[in-house]
Amino acid sequence: KQAASKFLSVHAVLGNSYNTTVSAQDIGMYGAVCALASFDREELRNQLVNNKTFLTEYLALLPDFKELALGFYNCQYGTVLKLLSRIRPRMLLDMHLHVNVEKLLTAIAERVVVQYFAPYCAVDLGHMERALEVNGTQLEGALVKMISSGKLSARIDAEKQVLERCVLDSRRRCMEKVATLSKVHAKSVKRDILRLSMMKQGFMVEAQQSGGDEGQEWDDSMDDGPQAMMPGELEQFGASSHNSS
């Protein structure tokens, strides 16, 4: 994303001043591909589609890449996937880009799938195959990889041949939250009962300090120590203390 922002912000004055290192066509190619692989729709609109300087001075030199960028933004998914196959040979010949070509093209293709599926709760795989203009086996394989890696929150119904979005059960989330809060409350009540029980029996915890023997205030770290005395146990404890006296 940072590389895309840098390439898209190159001023038109640069032109071919450094064509021994990078040409205007290279800037257009690098900027478009990196942007499609990393930008969301808002960033793509603000930094690429509405960037007249980049479109006219750099991307206009590369008709396929310009069509790819605008097609992606305009949701022409079948065209985008075809263009990815068309531009692949040129990208592999680039001395700087060839190492990351497969990674970039895969990222763009995955973003096409995510963007296509975004408005739906469920979509028929056959309809999706026709919309994206891809082979059904390849599409299903790509979907399985994306779901397994967590890039697509969905599941495939093999019987119905439907891709369904995984919707988190809000009721289950609420119950889990209530259970967590109940445990915290139960621990707090247990601590308070223990404290009151010991105060009622006149128990005091003292510790040796540098200044001499002084009473030490209650430490919450002792809450998980002795178990709290319940009302029945308190009565038995009082009776045993009376008999002893």
PDB file of N, CA, C and O in Angstrom, residues 64 67 79-91:
ATOM      1  N   ASP A  64      -3.883  -1.667 -21.344  1.00  0.00           N
ATOM      2  CA  ASP A  64      -4.379  -2.838 -20.614  1.00  0.00           C
ATOM      3  C   ASP A  64      -4.459  -2.578 -19.115  1.00  0.00           C
ATOM      4  O   ASP A  64      -5.425  -2.978 -18.443  1.00  0.00           O
ATOM      5  N   GLU A  67      -7.339  -0.169 -18.407  1.00  0.00           N
ATOM      6  CA  GLU A  67      -8.615  -0.892 -18.478  1.00  0.00           C
ATOM      7  C   GLU A  67      -8.791  -1.787 -17.259  1.00  0.00           C
ATOM      8  O   GLU A  67      -9.904  -1.926 -16.732  1.00  0.00           O
ATOM      9  N   THR A  79     -13.948  -9.102 -16.996  1.00  0.00           N
ATOM     10  CA  THR A  79     -12.918  -8.398 -17.761  1.00  0.00           C
ATOM     11  C   THR A  79     -11.618  -8.303 -16.975  1.00  0.00           C
ATOM     12  O   THR A  79     -10.529  -8.503 -17.527  1.00  0.00           O
ATOM     13  N   VAL A  80     -11.725  -8.038 -15.693  1.00  0.00           N
ATOM     14  CA  VAL A  80     -10.534  -7.907 -14.849  1.00  0.00           C
ATOM     15  C   VAL A  80      -9.742  -9.216 -14.816  1.00  0.00           C
ATOM     16  O   VAL A  80      -8.514  -9.219 -14.977  1.00  0.00           O
ATOM     17  N   LEU A  81     -10.422 -10.331 -14.621  1.00  0.00           N
ATOM     18  CA  LEU A  81      -9.725 -11.617 -14.539  1.00  0.00           C
ATOM     19  C   LEU A  81      -9.072 -11.986 -15.875  1.00  0.00           C
ATOM     20  O   LEU A  81      -7.995 -12.586 -15.906  1.00  0.00           O
ATOM     21  N   LYS A  82      -9.719 -11.641 -16.973  1.00  0.00           N
ATOM     22  CA  LYS A  82      -9.109 -11.881 -18.285  1.00  0.00           C
ATOM     23  C   LYS A  82      -7.861 -11.022 -18.475  1.00  0.00           C
ATOM     24  O   LYS A  82      -6.839 -11.485 -19.000  1.00  0.00           O
ATOM     25  N   LEU A  83      -7.950  -9.765 -18.045  1.00  0.00           N
ATOM     26  CA  LEU A  83      -6.811  -8.862 -18.191  1.00  0.00           C
ATOM     27  C   LEU A  83      -5.633  -9.289 -17.315  1.00  0.00           C
ATOM     28  O   LEU A  83      -4.479  -9.075 -17.685  1.00  0.00           O
ATOM     29  N   LEU A  84      -5.915  -9.890 -16.176  1.00  0.00           N
ATOM     30  CA  LEU A  84      -4.827 -10.375 -15.320  1.00  0.00           C
ATOM     31  C   LEU A  84      -3.989 -11.421 -16.053  1.00  0.00           C
ATOM     32  O   LEU A  84      -2.761 -11.438 -15.935  1.00  0.00           O
ATOM     33  N   SER A  85      -4.668 -12.281 -16.812  1.00  0.00           N
ATOM     34  CA  SER A  85      -3.936 -13.284 -17.605  1.00  0.00           C
ATOM     35  C   SER A  85      -3.176 -12.632 -18.753  1.00  0.00           C
ATOM     36  O   SER A  85      -2.079 -13.077 -19.118  1.00  0.00           O
ATOM     37  N   ARG A  86      -3.732 -11.560 -19.286  1.00  0.00           N
ATOM     38  CA  ARG A  86      -3.100 -10.895 -20.426  1.00  0.00           C
ATOM     39  C   ARG A  86      -1.854 -10.123 -20.030  1.00  0.00           C
ATOM     40  O   ARG A  86      -0.859 -10.084 -20.774  1.00  0.00           O
ATOM     41  N   ILE A  87      -1.868  -9.489 -18.850  1.00  0.00           N
ATOM     42  CA  ILE A  87      -0.720  -8.666 -18.450  1.00  0.00           C
ATOM     43  C   ILE A  87       0.370  -9.477 -17.751  1.00  0.00           C
ATOM     44  O   ILE A  87       1.474  -8.977 -17.533  1.00  0.00           O
ATOM     45  N   ARG A  88       0.079 -10.709 -17.414  1.00  0.00           N
ATOM     46  CA  ARG A  88       1.046 -11.539 -16.683  1.00  0.00           C
ATOM     47  C   ARG A  88       2.386 -11.680 -17.403  1.00  0.00           C
ATOM     48  O   ARG A  88       3.449 -11.512 -16.784  1.00  0.00           O
ATOM     49  N   PRO A  89       2.425 -11.988 -18.724  1.00  0.00           N
ATOM     50  CA  PRO A  89       3.728 -12.116 -19.393  1.00  0.00           C
ATOM     51  C   PRO A  89       4.585 -10.850 -19.319  1.00  0.00           C
ATOM     52  O   PRO A  89       5.798 -10.924 -19.094  1.00  0.00           O
ATOM     53  N   ARG A  90       3.958  -9.690 -19.492  1.00  0.00           N
ATOM     54  CA  ARG A  90       4.723  -8.449 -19.434  1.00  0.00           C
ATOM     55  C   ARG A  90       5.293  -8.235 -18.043  1.00  0.00           C
ATOM     56  O   ARG A  90       6.433  -7.789 -17.890  1.00  0.00           O
ATOM     57  N   MET A  91       4.507  -8.529 -17.012  1.00  0.00           N
ATOM     58  CA  MET A  91       4.978  -8.336 -15.651  1.00  0.00           C
ATOM     59  C   MET A  91       6.135  -9.291 -15.321  1.00  0.00           C
ATOM     60  O   MET A  91       7.064  -8.937 -14.588  1.00  0.00           O
TER      61      MET A  91
END
